[in-house]
Amino acid sequence: AQTVTQSQPEMSVQEAETVTLSCTYDTSESNYYLFWYKQPPSRQMILVIRQEAYKQQNATENRFSVNFQKAAKSFSLKISDSQLGDTAMYFCAFMKQWGAQKLVFGQGTRLTINP
Amino acid sequence: DAGVIQSPRHEVTEMGQEVTLRCKPISGHDYLFWYRQTMMRGLELLIYFNNNVPIDDSGMPEDRFSAKMPNASFSTLKIQPSEPRDSAVYFCASGLRNTGELFFGEGSRLTVL
């Protein structure tokens, strides 16, 4: 079974700073996807970024980038030039590449961006 | 497509009442998932369907919970009788095999008094 661990329950930074959220996972699979989801107070689950495990290049989406270390089973999210709208819960999640599109989530990190 | 549609958005009910949550997945998707989110347990998978057939219901907490998918465009999650500890946000999500994408509805917030 796969497990996902987020060791930072809460984080807080000032607007415009850079923040990194940590995530580790455990799996015996070779091919899989990793995700970061954002959940603002509206509770909508918003996909921030996705990484395919077979790709060595780290995924980026505008101000969001990941540091994917497959051997270490680590998948951190970096938010550059943080904005007030980035305040949310952030979930790291794992999905096997083949078969059911089942997501396994970490416990989440509550990120607060202060003005 | 309108995305995954869930109803109701909010439900407040009394202990012992039956609760039915509804979900319309994205057309063409062959997987449907029900997740529950609570402060204590985070996001946990309750059950999922493939081509309308329940594949894994090991996450369903107890017999009071049941889920059905009578056709490709509709699923229900029923709690009977409801208890205060069932209070949570229930998410429905749908996806297509091997695409690596899962789409979530806006969730149904259930409060059982």
Short mmCIF file of C-alpha atoms in Angstrom, two decimals:
data_model
loop_
_atom_site.label_atom_id
_atom_site.label_comp_id
_atom_site.label_asym_id
_atom_site.label_seq_id
_atom_site.Cartn_x
_atom_site.Cartn_y
_atom_site.Cartn_z
CA ALA A 1 0.00 0.00 0.00
CA GLN A 2 1.11 3.53 -0.70
CA THR A 3 1.49 6.16 1.99
CA VAL A 4 2.01 9.89 1.73
CA THR A 5 3.42 11.97 4.57
CA GLN A 6 3.40 15.72 5.00
CA SER A 7 5.39 16.59 8.08
CA GLN A 8 4.46 20.28 8.29
CA PRO A 9 0.91 20.74 9.62
CA GLU A 10 1.14 24.53 9.35
CA MET A 11 3.37 27.13 7.74
CA SER A 12 3.25 30.88 7.60
CA VAL A 13 5.25 33.32 5.46
CA GLN A 14 5.13 36.94 4.41
CA GLU A 15 3.74 37.97 1.06
CA ALA A 16 6.31 37.85 -1.77
CA GLU A 17 8.51 35.34 0.07
CA THR A 18 9.31 31.88 -1.20
CA VAL A 19 7.99 28.88 0.69
CA THR A 20 8.63 25.16 0.33
CA LEU A 21 6.20 22.48 1.43
CA SER A 22 7.54 19.00 2.08
CA CYS A 23 6.14 15.62 1.12
CA THR A 24 7.49 12.10 1.28
CA TYR A 25 5.87 8.94 0.07
CA ASP A 26 6.33 5.23 0.16
CA THR A 27 5.59 2.86 -2.70
CA SER A 28 6.95 -0.21 -4.43
CA GLU A 29 5.61 1.01 -7.77
CA SER A 30 8.00 2.20 -10.47
CA ASN A 31 5.51 4.21 -12.48
CA TYR A 32 3.22 6.68 -10.82
CA TYR A 33 2.07 10.27 -10.62
CA LEU A 34 2.50 12.77 -7.83
CA PHE A 35 0.30 15.78 -7.29
CA TRP A 36 -0.09 18.90 -5.23
CA TYR A 37 -3.65 20.05 -4.65
CA LYS A 38 -4.73 23.35 -3.17
CA GLN A 39 -7.87 23.64 -1.07
CA PRO A 40 -8.86 27.25 -0.28
CA PRO A 41 -11.62 28.08 2.21
CA SER A 42 -14.15 27.50 -0.57
CA ARG A 43 -13.10 23.80 -0.13
CA GLN A 44 -12.73 23.24 -3.87
CA MET A 45 -9.88 20.84 -4.64
CA ILE A 46 -7.67 22.59 -7.18
CA LEU A 47 -4.85 20.81 -8.97
CA VAL A 48 -1.69 22.87 -8.63
CA ILE A 49 0.89 20.68 -10.31
CA ARG A 50 1.47 17.12 -11.47
CA GLN A 51 4.66 15.12 -11.87
CA GLU A 52 5.08 11.88 -13.80
CA ALA A 53 7.60 9.64 -12.05
CA TYR A 54 9.27 8.59 -15.30
CA LYS A 55 10.18 12.20 -16.07
CA GLN A 56 13.43 13.43 -14.56
CA GLN A 57 12.61 17.05 -15.21
CA ASN A 58 10.79 18.78 -12.37
CA ALA A 59 7.35 20.10 -13.22
CA THR A 60 6.69 23.84 -13.10
CA GLU A 61 3.53 25.92 -13.36
CA ASN A 62 4.20 29.64 -13.23
CA ARG A 63 5.15 30.41 -9.59
CA PHE A 64 4.83 26.77 -8.55
CA SER A 65 7.57 24.22 -9.00
CA VAL A 66 8.47 20.87 -7.51
CA ASN A 67 11.64 19.17 -6.41
CA PHE A 68 11.12 15.51 -7.25
CA GLN A 69 13.69 13.12 -5.80
CA LYS A 70 12.60 9.65 -6.88
CA ALA A 71 15.28 7.69 -5.06
CA ALA A 72 14.56 9.54 -1.82
CA LYS A 73 10.80 9.38 -2.45
CA SER A 74 10.53 13.07 -1.83
CA PHE A 75 8.27 15.56 -3.61
CA SER A 76 8.38 19.14 -2.32
CA LEU A 77 6.44 22.13 -3.63
CA LYS A 78 8.04 25.55 -3.95
CA ILE A 79 5.88 28.63 -4.21
CA SER A 80 7.78 31.69 -5.38
CA ASP A 81 6.66 35.28 -4.88
CA SER A 82 3.86 34.10 -2.61
CA GLN A 83 0.53 35.92 -2.79
CA LEU A 84 -2.34 36.33 -0.36
CA GLY A 85 -4.45 34.12 -2.61
CA ASP A 86 -2.05 31.25 -2.01
CA THR A 87 -3.42 30.92 1.52
CA ALA A 88 -4.97 27.44 1.62
CA MET A 89 -4.53 23.82 2.64
CA TYR A 90 -2.10 22.02 0.39
CA PHE A 91 -2.28 18.28 -0.13
CA CYS A 92 0.34 16.03 -1.61
CA ALA A 93 -1.09 12.96 -3.35
CA PHE A 94 0.03 9.76 -5.08
CA MET A 95 -1.55 7.81 -7.93
CA LYS A 96 -0.39 4.64 -9.64
CA GLN A 97 0.21 5.18 -13.33
CA TRP A 98 -1.75 2.18 -14.50
CA GLY A 99 -5.21 1.06 -13.56
CA ALA A 100 -7.57 2.84 -11.20
CA GLN A 101 -7.15 6.59 -10.90
CA LYS A 102 -7.10 6.28 -7.12
CA LEU A 103 -5.46 9.12 -5.19
CA VAL A 104 -3.79 8.63 -1.83
CA PHE A 105 -3.49 11.89 0.08
CA GLY A 106 -1.16 13.21 2.73
CA GLN A 107 -2.57 14.93 5.80
CA GLY A 108 -2.13 18.39 4.38
CA THR A 109 -0.21 21.57 5.22
CA ARG A 110 -2.09 24.72 6.15
CA LEU A 111 -0.27 27.61 4.50
CA THR A 112 -0.92 31.19 5.51
CA ILE A 113 0.46 34.11 3.52
CA ASN A 114 0.63 37.24 5.67
CA PRO A 115 0.42 40.76 4.22
CA ASP B 1 -18.47 19.92 -19.76
CA ALA B 2 -19.73 21.30 -16.46
CA GLY B 3 -17.35 19.22 -14.38
CA VAL B 4 -18.28 16.88 -11.55
CA ILE B 5 -21.56 18.00 -10.04
CA GLN B 6 -22.49 17.23 -6.45
CA SER B 7 -25.65 17.91 -4.51
CA PRO B 8 -26.52 19.14 -2.03
CA ARG B 9 -23.73 21.60 -1.26
CA HIS B 10 -24.76 21.72 2.35
CA GLU B 11 -26.98 19.47 4.41
CA VAL B 12 -27.93 19.76 8.04
CA THR B 13 -29.87 16.89 9.51
CA GLU B 14 -30.73 15.31 12.80
CA MET B 15 -29.20 12.16 14.16
CA GLY B 16 -31.04 9.08 12.93
CA GLN B 17 -32.20 10.61 9.66
CA GLU B 18 -31.31 9.20 6.25
CA VAL B 19 -28.91 11.25 4.16
CA THR B 20 -28.41 10.89 0.41
CA LEU B 21 -25.57 12.62 -1.40
CA ARG B 22 -25.56 12.75 -5.17
CA CYS B 23 -22.91 12.95 -7.84
CA LYS B 24 -22.87 13.38 -11.60
CA PRO B 25 -19.42 12.54 -13.03
CA ILE B 26 -17.88 14.01 -16.13
CA SER B 27 -19.28 12.38 -19.24
CA GLY B 28 -17.03 9.64 -20.59
CA HIS B 29 -15.15 9.01 -17.37
CA ASP B 30 -15.03 5.38 -16.31
CA TYR B 31 -13.97 5.82 -12.67
CA LEU B 32 -15.92 7.42 -9.87
CA PHE B 33 -14.66 7.94 -6.34
CA TRP B 34 -16.24 9.00 -3.06
CA TYR B 35 -13.90 10.63 -0.53
CA ARG B 36 -14.62 11.92 2.96
CA GLN B 37 -12.71 14.79 4.55
CA THR B 38 -12.57 15.40 8.28
CA MET B 39 -10.17 17.32 10.48
CA MET B 40 -9.14 14.18 12.33
CA ARG B 41 -8.69 11.77 9.43
CA GLY B 42 -8.00 14.04 6.47
CA LEU B 43 -9.08 12.85 3.03
CA GLU B 44 -9.98 9.18 2.98
CA LEU B 45 -11.30 7.08 0.14
CA LEU B 46 -14.63 5.48 0.90
CA ILE B 47 -15.43 3.58 -2.28
CA TYR B 48 -14.78 3.65 -5.98
CA PHE B 49 -16.50 2.38 -9.09
CA ASN B 50 -15.22 1.33 -12.50
CA ASN B 51 -17.77 1.27 -15.30
CA ASN B 52 -20.54 1.53 -12.69
CA VAL B 53 -19.31 -1.52 -10.77
CA PRO B 54 -18.08 -1.10 -7.17
CA ILE B 55 -14.45 -2.17 -7.08
CA ASP B 56 -13.26 -1.40 -3.57
CA ASP B 57 -15.51 -0.44 -0.68
CA SER B 58 -13.00 -1.21 2.05
CA GLY B 59 -13.02 2.43 3.11
CA MET B 60 -16.72 2.50 3.89
CA PRO B 61 -16.78 2.97 7.66
CA GLU B 62 -19.70 0.70 8.50
CA ASP B 63 -22.92 -0.80 7.27
CA ARG B 64 -24.76 2.46 7.72
CA PHE B 65 -22.98 3.66 4.58
CA SER B 66 -23.92 2.48 1.11
CA ALA B 67 -23.13 3.68 -2.39
CA LYS B 68 -24.66 2.95 -5.75
CA MET B 69 -23.98 3.81 -9.35
CA PRO B 70 -27.02 2.79 -11.36
CA ASN B 71 -25.66 4.27 -14.58
CA ALA B 72 -22.60 6.05 -15.95
CA SER B 73 -23.94 9.50 -15.15
CA PHE B 74 -25.13 9.18 -11.58
CA SER B 75 -24.00 7.92 -8.19
CA THR B 76 -25.35 8.19 -4.66
CA LEU B 77 -23.82 7.84 -1.22
CA LYS B 78 -26.38 7.06 1.45
CA ILE B 79 -26.05 7.13 5.22
CA GLN B 80 -28.81 5.49 7.21
CA PRO B 81 -29.13 6.20 10.08
CA SER B 82 -26.85 9.22 10.29
CA GLU B 83 -24.79 10.01 13.39
CA PRO B 84 -22.98 13.19 14.51
CA ARG B 85 -19.60 11.59 13.77
CA ASP B 86 -20.60 11.39 10.10
CA SER B 87 -20.33 15.16 9.90
CA ALA B 88 -17.74 15.85 7.20
CA VAL B 89 -17.25 17.08 3.66
CA TYR B 90 -17.92 14.37 1.12
CA PHE B 91 -16.24 14.67 -2.26
CA CYS B 92 -17.05 12.90 -5.46
CA ALA B 93 -14.38 12.65 -8.16
CA SER B 94 -14.22 11.11 -11.60
CA GLY B 95 -11.45 10.13 -13.97
CA LEU B 96 -10.45 8.15 -17.01
CA ARG B 97 -8.24 5.10 -16.77
CA ASN B 98 -4.50 5.68 -17.21
CA THR B 99 -4.79 9.42 -17.79
CA GLY B 100 -3.38 10.43 -14.41
CA GLU B 101 -6.13 12.97 -13.91
CA LEU B 102 -8.89 13.10 -11.35
CA PHE B 103 -11.55 15.79 -11.26
CA PHE B 104 -13.30 16.73 -8.04
CA GLY B 105 -16.74 18.10 -7.37
CA GLU B 106 -17.19 20.99 -4.98
CA GLY B 107 -18.07 18.67 -2.12
CA SER B 108 -21.13 18.22 0.07
CA ARG B 109 -20.80 19.49 3.63
CA LEU B 110 -22.85 17.30 5.96
CA THR B 111 -23.69 18.31 9.50
CA VAL B 112 -25.49 15.79 11.69
CA LEU B 113 -26.88 17.29 14.89
#
